[in-house]
Backbone as JSON Lines, residues from 0, in Angstrom:
{"i":0,"aa":"M","n":[164.55,170.62,-9.36],"ca":[164.59,170.15,-8.0],"c":[164.61,171.35,-7.03]}
{"i":1,"aa":"K","n":[163.81,171.39,-6.07],"ca":[163.78,172.45,-5.08],"c":[164.57,171.97,-3.88]}
{"i":2,"aa":"V","n":[165.54,172.83,-3.39],"ca":[166.23,172.51,-2.23],"c":[165.96,173.45,-1.12]}
{"i":3,"aa":"I","n":[165.35,172.89,-0.05],"ca":[164.95,173.68,1.15],"c":[166.12,173.58,2.17]}
{"i":4,"aa":"G","n":[166.68,174.64,2.59],"ca":[167.71,174.6,3.6],"c":[167.03,174.78,4.95]}
{"i":5,"aa":"L","n":[167.24,173.71,5.82],"ca":[166.55,173.79,7.11],"c":[167.56,173.94,8.33]}
{"i":6,"aa":"T","n":[167.27,174.92,9.12],"ca":[168.19,175.14,10.17],"c":[167.3,175.69,11.33]}
{"i":7,"aa":"G","n":[167.91,176.06,12.5],"ca":[167.15,176.54,13.61],"c":[168.04,176.67,14.8]}
{"i":8,"aa":"G","n":[167.57,177.25,15.87],"ca":[168.46,177.29,17.02],"c":[168.42,175.95,17.73]}
{"i":9,"aa":"I","n":[169.38,175.74,18.58],"ca":[169.57,174.5,19.29],"c":[168.24,174.22,20.19]}
{"i":10,"aa":"A","n":[167.65,172.99,20.1],"ca":[166.56,172.67,20.84],"c":[165.24,173.32,20.33]}
{"i":11,"aa":"C","n":[165.17,173.75,19.07],"ca":[163.99,174.43,18.57],"c":[163.23,173.43,17.72]}
{"i":12,"aa":"G","n":[163.59,172.14,17.72],"ca":[162.68,171.18,17.14],"c":[162.95,170.95,15.65]}
{"i":13,"aa":"K","n":[164.15,171.25,15.25],"ca":[164.5,171.1,13.83],"c":[164.27,169.51,13.27]}
{"i":14,"aa":"S","n":[164.63,168.73,14.14],"ca":[164.39,167.2,13.74],"c":[162.89,166.84,13.59]}
{"i":15,"aa":"T","n":[162.05,167.5,14.4],"ca":[160.63,167.27,14.27],"c":[160.18,167.83,12.9]}
{"i":16,"aa":"V","n":[160.66,169.02,12.58],"ca":[160.34,169.61,11.22],"c":[160.81,168.7,10.07]}
{"i":17,"aa":"S","n":[162.01,168.29,10.29],"ca":[162.55,167.31,9.32],"c":[161.76,166.12,9.04]}
{"i":18,"aa":"S","n":[161.27,165.42,10.13],"ca":[160.53,164.25,10.0],"c":[159.13,164.47,9.39]}
{"i":19,"aa":"I","n":[158.54,165.7,9.74],"ca":[157.27,165.99,9.07],"c":[157.43,166.3,7.61]}
{"i":20,"aa":"L","n":[158.49,166.93,7.18],"ca":[158.79,167.13,5.81],"c":[158.99,165.76,5.02]}
{"i":21,"aa":"K","n":[159.67,164.89,5.75],"ca":[159.94,163.59,5.2],"c":[158.59,162.85,4.9]}
{"i":22,"aa":"S","n":[157.67,162.96,5.87],"ca":[156.37,162.3,5.74],"c":[155.56,162.98,4.6]}
{"i":23,"aa":"L","n":[155.86,164.2,4.21],"ca":[155.22,164.82,3.09],"c":[155.83,164.47,1.71]}
{"i":24,"aa":"G","n":[156.93,163.72,1.75],"ca":[157.57,163.19,0.54],"c":[158.91,163.8,0.19]}
{"i":25,"aa":"A","n":[159.45,164.76,1.03],"ca":[160.72,165.35,0.72],"c":[161.86,164.39,0.99]}
{"i":26,"aa":"K","n":[162.97,164.49,0.37],"ca":[164.15,163.72,0.6],"c":[164.96,164.49,1.6]}
{"i":27,"aa":"I","n":[165.43,163.83,2.62],"ca":[166.18,164.64,3.65],"c":[167.7,164.35,3.55]}
{"i":28,"aa":"L","n":[168.4,165.4,3.48],"ca":[169.95,165.2,3.56],"c":[170.36,165.76,4.9]}
{"i":29,"aa":"D","n":[170.72,164.92,5.82],"ca":[170.98,165.41,7.17],"c":[172.52,165.38,7.36]}
{"i":30,"aa":"A","n":[173.07,166.66,7.54],"ca":[174.51,166.89,7.62],"c":[175.07,166.01,8.73]}
{"i":31,"aa":"D","n":[174.45,166.02,9.95],"ca":[175.04,165.34,11.11],"c":[175.13,163.85,10.77]}
{"i":32,"aa":"K","n":[174.06,163.34,10.21],"ca":[174.11,161.94,9.74],"c":[175.19,161.53,8.76]}
{"i":33,"aa":"M","n":[175.34,162.52,7.79],"ca":[176.54,162.3,6.76],"c":[177.83,162.29,7.46]}
{"i":34,"aa":"A","n":[177.97,163.24,8.43],"ca":[179.3,163.36,9.16],"c":[179.55,162.07,9.84]}
{"i":35,"aa":"H","n":[178.49,161.52,10.46],"ca":[178.58,160.24,11.15],"c":[179.04,159.1,10.28]}
{"i":36,"aa":"E","n":[178.41,159.02,9.12],"ca":[178.75,157.94,8.1],"c":[180.28,158.1,7.71]}
{"i":37,"aa":"L","n":[180.56,159.38,7.49],"ca":[182.0,159.65,6.94],"c":[183.06,159.39,8.08]}
{"i":38,"aa":"M","n":[182.59,159.17,9.4],"ca":[183.46,158.86,10.46],"c":[183.55,157.43,10.69]}
{"i":39,"aa":"Q","n":[182.89,156.57,9.9],"ca":[183.06,155.18,10.07],"c":[184.43,154.63,9.52]}
{"i":40,"aa":"P","n":[184.92,153.59,9.97],"ca":[186.23,153.16,9.66],"c":[186.48,153.06,8.15]}
{"i":41,"aa":"K","n":[187.64,153.62,7.68],"ca":[188.02,153.78,6.34],"c":[187.32,154.82,5.48]}
{"i":42,"aa":"Q","n":[186.34,155.5,6.04],"ca":[185.69,156.61,5.34],"c":[186.57,157.91,5.53]}
{"i":43,"aa":"A","n":[186.15,158.92,4.61],"ca":[186.92,160.1,4.51],"c":[187.33,160.82,5.81]}
{"i":44,"aa":"L","n":[186.41,161.05,6.75],"ca":[186.75,161.81,7.88],"c":[187.47,160.92,8.87]}
{"i":45,"aa":"Y","n":[187.23,159.65,8.91],"ca":[187.89,158.63,9.77],"c":[189.41,158.7,9.36]}
{"i":46,"aa":"N","n":[189.68,158.48,8.09],"ca":[191.08,158.59,7.59],"c":[191.83,159.89,7.91]}
{"i":47,"aa":"L","n":[191.02,161.05,7.74],"ca":[191.64,162.37,7.97],"c":[192.02,162.54,9.52]}
{"i":48,"aa":"Y","n":[191.13,162.07,10.42],"ca":[191.35,162.34,11.86],"c":[192.39,161.43,12.34]}
{"i":49,"aa":"V","n":[192.47,160.15,11.87],"ca":[193.56,159.22,12.27],"c":[194.83,159.63,11.73]}
{"i":50,"aa":"A","n":[194.9,160.08,10.54],"ca":[196.18,160.67,9.99],"c":[196.72,161.84,10.77]}
{"i":51,"aa":"H","n":[195.76,162.71,11.43],"ca":[196.16,163.85,12.11],"c":[196.49,163.54,13.6]}
{"i":52,"aa":"W","n":[195.63,162.68,14.22],"ca":[195.8,162.47,15.66],"c":[196.33,161.08,16.04]}
{"i":53,"aa":"G","n":[196.39,160.23,15.01],"ca":[196.95,158.97,15.32],"c":[195.99,158.01,16.15]}
{"i":54,"aa":"E","n":[196.61,156.97,16.62],"ca":[195.83,155.8,17.19],"c":[195.12,156.21,18.47]}
{"i":55,"aa":"R","n":[195.54,157.34,19.15],"ca":[195.02,157.7,20.44],"c":[193.5,158.02,20.31]}
{"i":56,"aa":"I","n":[192.99,158.28,19.18],"ca":[191.59,158.62,19.09],"c":[190.73,157.46,18.69]}
{"i":57,"aa":"L","n":[191.38,156.17,18.69],"ca":[190.67,154.99,18.33],"c":[190.23,154.13,19.64]}
{"i":58,"aa":"T","n":[189.08,153.51,19.46],"ca":[188.7,152.6,20.5],"c":[189.37,151.21,20.32]}
{"i":59,"aa":"E","n":[189.21,150.38,21.25],"ca":[189.84,149.04,21.16],"c":[189.44,148.28,19.78]}
{"i":60,"aa":"H","n":[188.13,148.68,19.36],"ca":[187.56,148.07,18.2],"c":[188.03,148.8,16.82]}
{"i":61,"aa":"A","n":[188.89,149.76,17.01],"ca":[189.38,150.52,15.88],"c":[188.38,151.43,15.17]}
{"i":62,"aa":"T","n":[187.34,151.83,16.02],"ca":[186.46,152.81,15.54],"c":[186.94,154.14,16.22]}
{"i":63,"aa":"L","n":[186.4,155.26,15.75],"ca":[186.73,156.54,16.29],"c":[186.13,156.74,17.68]}
{"i":64,"aa":"D","n":[186.9,157.16,18.63],"ca":[186.49,157.43,19.95],"c":[186.03,158.93,20.0]}
{"i":65,"aa":"R","n":[184.69,159.3,19.86],"ca":[184.28,160.64,19.74],"c":[184.55,161.38,21.0]}
{"i":66,"aa":"R","n":[184.58,160.63,22.15],"ca":[184.8,161.25,23.41],"c":[186.32,161.76,23.46]}
{"i":67,"aa":"A","n":[187.11,160.95,23.04],"ca":[188.59,161.37,23.01],"c":[188.9,162.5,22.08]}
{"i":68,"aa":"I","n":[188.17,162.48,20.94],"ca":[188.31,163.64,20.02],"c":[187.67,165.01,20.69]}
{"i":69,"aa":"G","n":[186.5,164.76,21.31],"ca":[185.82,165.85,21.97],"c":[186.74,166.49,23.11]}
{"i":70,"aa":"A","n":[187.45,165.62,23.85],"ca":[188.4,165.97,24.84],"c":[189.55,166.95,24.29]}
{"i":71,"aa":"I","n":[190.09,166.4,23.02],"ca":[191.1,167.15,22.46],"c":[190.65,168.59,22.0]}
{"i":72,"aa":"V","n":[189.61,168.52,21.23],"ca":[189.2,169.8,20.55],"c":[188.46,170.76,21.55]}
{"i":73,"aa":"F","n":[187.97,170.22,22.57],"ca":[187.26,171.15,23.63],"c":[188.23,171.93,24.35]}
{"i":74,"aa":"N","n":[189.49,171.46,24.67],"ca":[190.46,172.09,25.32],"c":[191.57,172.77,24.55]}
{"i":75,"aa":"D","n":[191.42,172.71,23.27],"ca":[192.46,173.37,22.48],"c":[191.84,174.01,21.19]}
{"i":76,"aa":"E","n":[191.9,175.35,21.26],"ca":[191.21,176.14,20.21],"c":[191.83,175.81,18.83]}
{"i":77,"aa":"K","n":[193.18,175.59,18.87],"ca":[193.91,175.28,17.59],"c":[193.39,174.0,16.92]}
{"i":78,"aa":"E","n":[193.32,173.01,17.77],"ca":[192.78,171.66,17.3],"c":[191.33,171.73,16.8]}
{"i":79,"aa":"R","n":[190.57,172.6,17.58],"ca":[189.12,172.68,17.08],"c":[189.03,173.43,15.75]}
{"i":80,"aa":"A","n":[189.93,174.41,15.56],"ca":[189.93,175.1,14.29],"c":[190.38,174.18,13.21]}
{"i":81,"aa":"W","n":[191.36,173.32,13.52],"ca":[191.78,172.27,12.49],"c":[190.6,171.37,12.19]}
{"i":82,"aa":"L","n":[189.94,170.89,13.1],"ca":[188.88,169.97,12.94],"c":[187.82,170.54,12.07]}
{"i":83,"aa":"D","n":[187.42,171.83,12.27],"ca":[186.45,172.47,11.42],"c":[186.94,172.63,10.03]}
{"i":84,"aa":"S","n":[188.13,173.14,9.83],"ca":[188.59,173.43,8.46],"c":[188.83,172.13,7.69]}
{"i":85,"aa":"A","n":[189.11,170.95,8.48],"ca":[189.36,169.72,7.73],"c":[188.02,169.05,7.4]}
{"i":86,"aa":"A","n":[187.06,169.11,8.27],"ca":[185.87,168.35,8.1],"c":[184.93,169.06,7.09]}
{"i":87,"aa":"H","n":[185.0,170.39,7.11],"ca":[184.16,171.19,6.23],"c":[184.08,170.92,4.76]}
{"i":88,"aa":"P","n":[185.33,170.95,4.12],"ca":[185.31,170.53,2.68],"c":[184.94,169.11,2.39]}
{"i":89,"aa":"V","n":[185.18,168.19,3.25],"ca":[184.83,166.77,3.08],"c":[183.29,166.69,3.06]}
{"i":90,"aa":"L","n":[182.64,167.28,3.99],"ca":[181.25,167.31,4.13],"c":[180.66,167.99,2.93]}
{"i":91,"aa":"E","n":[181.15,169.09,2.51],"ca":[180.65,169.95,1.38],"c":[180.62,169.09,0.22]}
{"i":92,"aa":"T","n":[181.73,168.54,-0.12],"ca":[181.95,167.6,-1.27],"c":[180.69,166.43,-1.27]}
{"i":93,"aa":"E","n":[180.6,165.93,-0.14],"ca":[179.57,164.94,0.03],"c":[178.16,165.41,-0.23]}
{"i":94,"aa":"I","n":[177.84,166.63,0.26],"ca":[176.61,167.25,-0.07],"c":[176.42,167.5,-1.53]}
{"i":95,"aa":"Q","n":[177.47,168.07,-2.14],"ca":[177.36,168.34,-3.67],"c":[177.1,167.03,-4.4]}
{"i":96,"aa":"C","n":[177.74,165.95,-4.09],"ca":[177.68,164.65,-4.65],"c":[176.17,164.14,-4.7]}
{"i":97,"aa":"R","n":[175.75,164.26,-3.34],"ca":[174.32,163.77,-3.15],"c":[173.21,164.67,-3.86]}
{"i":98,"aa":"L","n":[173.46,165.93,-3.87],"ca":[172.49,166.77,-4.54],"c":[172.48,166.42,-5.99]}
{"i":99,"aa":"T","n":[173.68,166.2,-6.56],"ca":[173.81,165.87,-8.05],"c":[173.04,164.56,-8.31]}
{"i":100,"aa":"L","n":[173.28,163.53,-7.49],"ca":[172.67,162.22,-7.59],"c":[171.12,162.35,-7.5]}
{"i":101,"aa":"L","n":[170.61,163.17,-6.61],"ca":[169.19,163.36,-6.44],"c":[168.57,164.03,-7.58]}
{"i":102,"aa":"R","n":[169.38,164.9,-8.19],"ca":[168.85,165.67,-9.36],"c":[168.64,164.72,-10.49]}
{"i":103,"aa":"K","n":[169.66,163.83,-10.62],"ca":[169.52,162.85,-11.77],"c":[168.34,161.76,-11.61]}
{"i":104,"aa":"K","n":[167.95,161.76,-10.25],"ca":[166.83,160.8,-9.97],"c":[165.59,161.59,-10.02]}
{"i":105,"aa":"H","n":[165.55,162.9,-10.36],"ca":[164.45,163.69,-10.59],"c":[163.62,163.83,-9.22]}
{"i":106,"aa":"V","n":[164.21,163.86,-8.17],"ca":[163.52,164.09,-6.87],"c":[163.1,165.52,-6.95]}
{"i":107,"aa":"S","n":[161.9,165.71,-6.4],"ca":[161.3,167.04,-6.49],"c":[161.71,168.09,-5.47]}
{"i":108,"aa":"V","n":[161.75,167.58,-4.16],"ca":[162.15,168.4,-3.03],"c":[163.17,167.81,-2.1]}
{"i":109,"aa":"V","n":[164.31,168.46,-1.84],"ca":[165.28,167.9,-1.02],"c":[165.33,168.86,0.14]}
{"i":110,"aa":"V","n":[165.51,168.41,1.47],"ca":[165.64,169.18,2.52],"c":[167.11,169.05,2.98]}
{"i":111,"aa":"L","n":[167.81,170.15,2.95],"ca":[169.22,170.11,3.52],"c":[169.24,170.53,4.92]}
{"i":112,"aa":"D","n":[169.4,169.51,5.75],"ca":[169.14,169.79,7.25],"c":[170.57,169.93,7.86]}
{"i":113,"aa":"V","n":[170.79,171.19,8.13],"ca":[172.15,171.62,8.64],"c":[171.99,172.55,9.86]}
{"i":114,"aa":"P","n":[172.54,172.09,10.93],"ca":[172.39,173.03,12.15],"c":[173.1,174.32,11.98]}
{"i":115,"aa":"L","n":[174.26,174.32,11.39],"ca":[174.96,175.57,11.14],"c":[175.05,175.91,9.65]}
{"i":116,"aa":"L","n":[173.78,176.1,9.05],"ca":[173.68,176.4,7.72],"c":[174.29,177.59,7.21]}
{"i":117,"aa":"F","n":[174.07,178.63,8.01],"ca":[174.54,180.07,7.65],"c":[175.94,180.04,7.92]}
{"i":118,"aa":"E","n":[176.41,179.54,9.11],"ca":[177.75,179.58,9.55],"c":[178.65,178.92,8.61]}
{"i":119,"aa":"S","n":[178.25,177.81,8.03],"ca":[179.05,177.04,7.1],"c":[179.07,177.64,5.68]}
{"i":120,"aa":"G","n":[178.13,178.45,5.4],"ca":[177.99,179.03,4.07],"c":[177.26,178.16,3.04]}
{"i":121,"aa":"W","n":[176.61,177.11,3.66],"ca":[175.88,176.1,2.78],"c":[174.49,176.53,2.45]}
{"i":122,"aa":"D","n":[174.08,177.7,2.99],"ca":[172.74,178.22,2.52],"c":[172.8,178.54,1.0]}
{"i":123,"aa":"K","n":[174.1,178.67,0.41],"ca":[174.04,178.9,-1.02],"c":[173.56,177.76,-1.82]}
{"i":124,"aa":"Y","n":[173.43,176.63,-1.29],"ca":[172.83,175.39,-2.04],"c":[171.32,175.33,-1.94]}
{"i":125,"aa":"A","n":[170.75,176.25,-1.14],"ca":[169.28,176.12,-0.91],"c":[168.67,177.2,-1.73]}
{"i":126,"aa":"D","n":[167.37,176.87,-2.28],"ca":[166.51,177.79,-2.93],"c":[165.69,178.67,-1.98]}
{"i":127,"aa":"E","n":[165.48,177.94,-0.86],"ca":[164.68,178.61,0.2],"c":[165.26,178.19,1.55]}
{"i":128,"aa":"I","n":[165.14,179.08,2.49],"ca":[165.74,178.82,3.88],"c":[164.54,178.71,4.81]}
{"i":129,"aa":"W","n":[164.41,177.65,5.52],"ca":[163.49,177.48,6.62],"c":[164.09,177.41,7.96]}
{"i":130,"aa":"V","n":[163.52,178.2,8.88],"ca":[164.11,178.11,10.24],"c":[163.09,177.74,11.33]}
{"i":131,"aa":"A","n":[163.45,176.76,12.23],"ca":[162.59,176.29,13.24],"c":[162.94,177.33,14.45]}
{"i":132,"aa":"S","n":[161.93,177.86,14.94],"ca":[162.1,178.92,15.95],"c":[161.21,178.76,17.27]}
{"i":133,"aa":"I","n":[161.72,179.08,18.37],"ca":[160.9,179.13,19.6],"c":[161.43,180.26,20.46]}
{"i":134,"aa":"P","n":[160.58,180.78,21.41],"ca":[161.05,181.94,22.18],"c":[162.23,181.42,23.11]}
{"i":135,"aa":"E","n":[163.22,182.37,23.4],"ca":[164.37,181.94,24.01],"c":[164.18,181.18,25.4]}
{"i":136,"aa":"D","n":[163.25,181.67,26.21],"ca":[163.0,181.01,27.47],"c":[162.61,179.61,27.29]}
{"i":137,"aa":"L","n":[161.68,179.31,26.33],"ca":[161.37,177.95,26.03],"c":[162.6,177.1,25.47]}
{"i":138,"aa":"Q","n":[163.39,177.78,24.72],"ca":[164.57,177.07,24.25],"c":[165.47,176.68,25.38]}
{"i":139,"aa":"V","n":[165.63,177.58,26.41],"ca":[166.46,177.25,27.5],"c":[165.97,176.04,28.27]}
{"i":140,"aa":"E","n":[164.71,176.18,28.47],"ca":[163.92,175.07,29.18],"c":[164.04,173.75,28.55]}
{"i":141,"aa":"R","n":[163.85,173.72,27.16],"ca":[163.9,172.5,26.46],"c":[165.29,171.88,26.42]}
{"i":142,"aa":"L","n":[166.3,172.77,26.31],"ca":[167.7,172.4,26.25],"c":[168.14,171.84,27.58]}
{"i":143,"aa":"M","n":[167.67,172.46,28.66],"ca":[167.99,171.96,29.92],"c":[167.55,170.5,30.18]}
{"i":144,"aa":"A","n":[166.24,170.34,29.77],"ca":[165.64,168.96,29.88],"c":[166.36,168.12,29.03]}
{"i":145,"aa":"R","n":[166.65,168.32,27.71],"ca":[167.06,167.48,26.77],"c":[168.51,166.99,27.07]}
{"i":146,"aa":"N","n":[169.47,167.99,27.44],"ca":[170.81,167.75,27.71],"c":[171.16,167.66,29.11]}
{"i":147,"aa":"K","n":[170.25,167.69,30.04],"ca":[170.57,167.67,31.45],"c":[171.51,168.82,31.85]}
{"i":148,"aa":"L","n":[171.17,170.02,31.49],"ca":[172.14,171.25,31.68],"c":[171.5,172.07,32.81]}
{"i":149,"aa":"T","n":[172.27,172.87,33.35],"ca":[171.86,173.92,34.18],"c":[171.46,175.11,33.3]}
{"i":150,"aa":"E","n":[170.75,176.06,33.94],"ca":[170.27,177.14,33.12],"c":[171.47,177.99,32.52]}
{"i":151,"aa":"S","n":[172.48,178.12,33.3],"ca":[173.62,178.96,32.72],"c":[174.29,178.16,31.66]}
{"i":152,"aa":"E","n":[174.43,176.85,31.77],"ca":[175.04,176.04,30.69],"c":[174.32,176.11,29.44]}
{"i":153,"aa":"A","n":[172.91,176.0,29.66],"ca":[172.0,176.15,28.42],"c":[172.1,177.37,27.78]}
{"i":154,"aa":"R","n":[172.13,178.52,28.54],"ca":[172.27,179.9,27.97],"c":[173.71,180.09,27.24]}
{"i":155,"aa":"A","n":[174.73,179.5,27.72],"ca":[176.04,179.65,27.13],"c":[176.03,178.91,25.94]}
{"i":156,"aa":"R","n":[175.39,177.69,25.8],"ca":[175.29,177.01,24.4],"c":[174.56,177.77,23.44]}
{"i":157,"aa":"I","n":[173.37,178.34,23.87],"ca":[172.6,179.19,22.94],"c":[173.41,180.39,22.46]}
{"i":158,"aa":"A","n":[174.13,180.96,23.36],"ca":[174.92,182.21,23.1],"c":[176.06,181.98,22.09]}
{"i":159,"aa":"A","n":[176.47,180.66,22.11],"ca":[177.59,180.41,21.32],"c":[177.23,180.16,19.73]}
{"i":160,"aa":"Q","n":[175.94,180.09,19.53],"ca":[175.43,180.0,18.14],"c":[175.09,181.45,17.62]}
{"i":161,"aa":"M","n":[175.0,181.44,16.32],"ca":[174.43,182.62,15.68],"c":[173.06,182.97,16.33]}
{"i":162,"aa":"P","n":[172.79,184.25,16.68],"ca":[171.52,184.47,17.11],"c":[170.34,184.03,16.32]}
{"i":163,"aa":"L","n":[169.35,183.37,17.1],"ca":[168.17,182.86,16.28],"c":[167.42,184.04,15.58]}
{"i":164,"aa":"A","n":[167.45,185.16,16.15],"ca":[166.76,186.32,15.48],"c":[167.35,186.6,14.16]}
{"i":165,"aa":"E","n":[168.74,186.48,14.13],"ca":[169.41,186.75,12.81],"c":[169.09,185.65,11.79]}
{"i":166,"aa":"K","n":[168.95,184.46,12.27],"ca":[168.62,183.26,11.36],"c":[167.19,183.55,10.81]}
{"i":167,"aa":"C","n":[166.32,183.97,11.71],"ca":[164.93,184.23,11.34],"c":[164.81,185.31,10.34]}
{"i":168,"aa":"A","n":[165.75,186.34,10.47],"ca":[165.71,187.58,9.57],"c":[166.19,187.13,8.21]}
{"i":169,"aa":"R","n":[167.03,186.04,8.13],"ca":[167.58,185.6,6.86],"c":[166.76,184.47,6.22]}
{"i":170,"aa":"A","n":[165.77,184.03,6.9],"ca":[164.88,182.95,6.35],"c":[163.72,183.36,5.43]}
{"i":171,"aa":"D","n":[163.39,182.44,4.66],"ca":[162.18,182.66,3.72],"c":[160.86,182.18,4.49]}
{"i":172,"aa":"V","n":[161.15,181.16,5.35],"ca":[160.03,180.66,6.18],"c":[160.48,180.53,7.61]}
{"i":173,"aa":"V","n":[159.84,181.12,8.47],"ca":[160.03,180.81,9.87],"c":[158.9,180.07,10.57]}
{"i":174,"aa":"L","n":[159.18,179.0,11.06],"ca":[158.33,178.04,11.68],"c":[158.25,178.29,13.21]}
{"i":175,"aa":"D","n":[157.14,178.58,13.75],"ca":[156.97,178.85,15.22],"c":[156.69,177.49,15.82]}
{"i":176,"aa":"N","n":[157.63,176.92,16.59],"ca":[157.44,175.57,17.15],"c":[157.08,175.67,18.66]}
{"i":177,"aa":"S","n":[156.48,176.76,19.14],"ca":[156.24,176.92,20.5],"c":[154.92,176.24,20.84]}
{"i":178,"aa":"G","n":[154.17,175.83,19.89],"ca":[152.8,175.2,20.07],"c":[152.74,173.77,19.96]}
{"i":179,"aa":"T","n":[151.75,173.18,19.47],"ca":[151.59,171.76,19.37],"c":[152.22,171.2,18.01]}
{"i":180,"aa":"R","n":[152.46,169.86,17.98],"ca":[153.01,169.25,16.76],"c":[152.07,169.49,15.72]}
{"i":181,"aa":"E","n":[150.72,169.42,15.99],"ca":[149.73,169.6,14.99],"c":[149.77,170.94,14.28]}
{"i":182,"aa":"G","n":[150.03,172.01,15.2],"ca":[150.09,173.39,14.7],"c":[151.24,173.5,13.85]}
{"i":183,"aa":"L","n":[152.4,172.9,14.3],"ca":[153.69,172.99,13.53],"c":[153.44,172.3,12.09]}
{"i":184,"aa":"R","n":[152.73,171.08,12.13],"ca":[152.51,170.4,10.95],"c":[151.74,171.3,9.89]}
{"i":185,"aa":"E","n":[150.73,172.02,10.44],"ca":[149.93,172.89,9.57],"c":[150.76,173.94,8.91]}
{"i":186,"aa":"Q","n":[151.62,174.55,9.77],"ca":[152.51,175.61,9.15],"c":[153.48,174.99,7.98]}
{"i":187,"aa":"I","n":[154.0,173.89,8.38],"ca":[154.87,173.18,7.43],"c":[154.13,172.87,6.06]}
{"i":188,"aa":"L","n":[153.03,172.3,6.27],"ca":[152.17,171.91,4.98],"c":[151.85,173.19,4.24]}
{"i":189,"aa":"A","n":[151.51,174.22,4.86],"ca":[151.16,175.45,3.99],"c":[152.46,175.96,3.3]}
{"i":190,"aa":"A","n":[153.5,176.02,3.92],"ca":[154.73,176.48,3.42],"c":[155.26,175.54,2.22]}
{"i":191,"aa":"Y","n":[155.03,174.27,2.5],"ca":[155.48,173.15,1.52],"c":[154.68,173.32,0.23]}
{"i":192,"aa":"Q","n":[153.33,173.5,0.39],"ca":[152.45,173.59,-0.77],"c":[152.76,174.96,-1.52]}
{"i":193,"aa":"R","n":[153.14,175.98,-0.82],"ca":[153.44,177.22,-1.35],"c":[154.76,177.01,-2.24]}
{"i":194,"aa":"S","n":[155.76,176.36,-1.59],"ca":[156.96,176.14,-2.18],"c":[156.77,175.3,-3.57]}
{"i":195,"aa":"L","n":[156.02,174.23,-3.58],"ca":[155.73,173.48,-4.7],"c":[155.07,174.2,-5.81]}
{"i":196,"aa":"A","n":[154.12,175.14,-5.34],"ca":[153.39,175.94,-6.37],"c":[154.29,176.82,-7.06]}
{"i":197,"aa":"H","n":[155.29,177.38,-6.32],"ca":[156.28,178.29,-6.83],"c":[157.09,177.52,-7.95]}
{"i":198,"aa":"Q","n":[157.38,176.29,-7.6],"ca":[158.32,175.51,-8.4],"c":[157.67,175.26,-9.78]}
{"i":199,"aa":"H","n":[156.38,175.09,-9.83],"ca":[155.74,174.74,-11.02],"c":[155.29,175.98,-11.92]}
{"i":200,"aa":"N","n":[155.52,177.14,-11.36],"ca":[155.09,178.41,-12.07],"c":[156.04,178.66,-13.16]}
């Protein structure tokens, strides 16, 4: 089984890359989606957060109030550090379980879609690293439009991440997403076929 680690800068079109790979037959493991599932009532992250913060982070329907959690961790460095260190191993265990299951099912290509692939150290699970990339000015423009941010807010968010240039330097495949979706699809198809050819050698 080939595992492609997919990451990219914020607003660089990683989800577009992911959906194109899915259409080519790859199985997608989306870390954000997994975290969301684990935050449902009685799941691992839900239990962990409620044990730590108590009822104040629950809505009236006893689901997690993500806004309340956001308010706590955004204003308190210590709480944010706790959140990261608590969530990280839970998610990593989930990724390991799912990779094992997919191996047993003889899936040929799995895409590990993780925004903070390098930062989390989960690049070690990938045979190849793919990075979605666009020039910084375009990144700022797309982020402002997508998240309704000012230019300085957008630049601050980009600056808070590992530099895109560093991600690209550590990648096996860099996808330039500054053109059309069709152009992006052609790059992905070529890299995907190369990837599969290596696998069968």
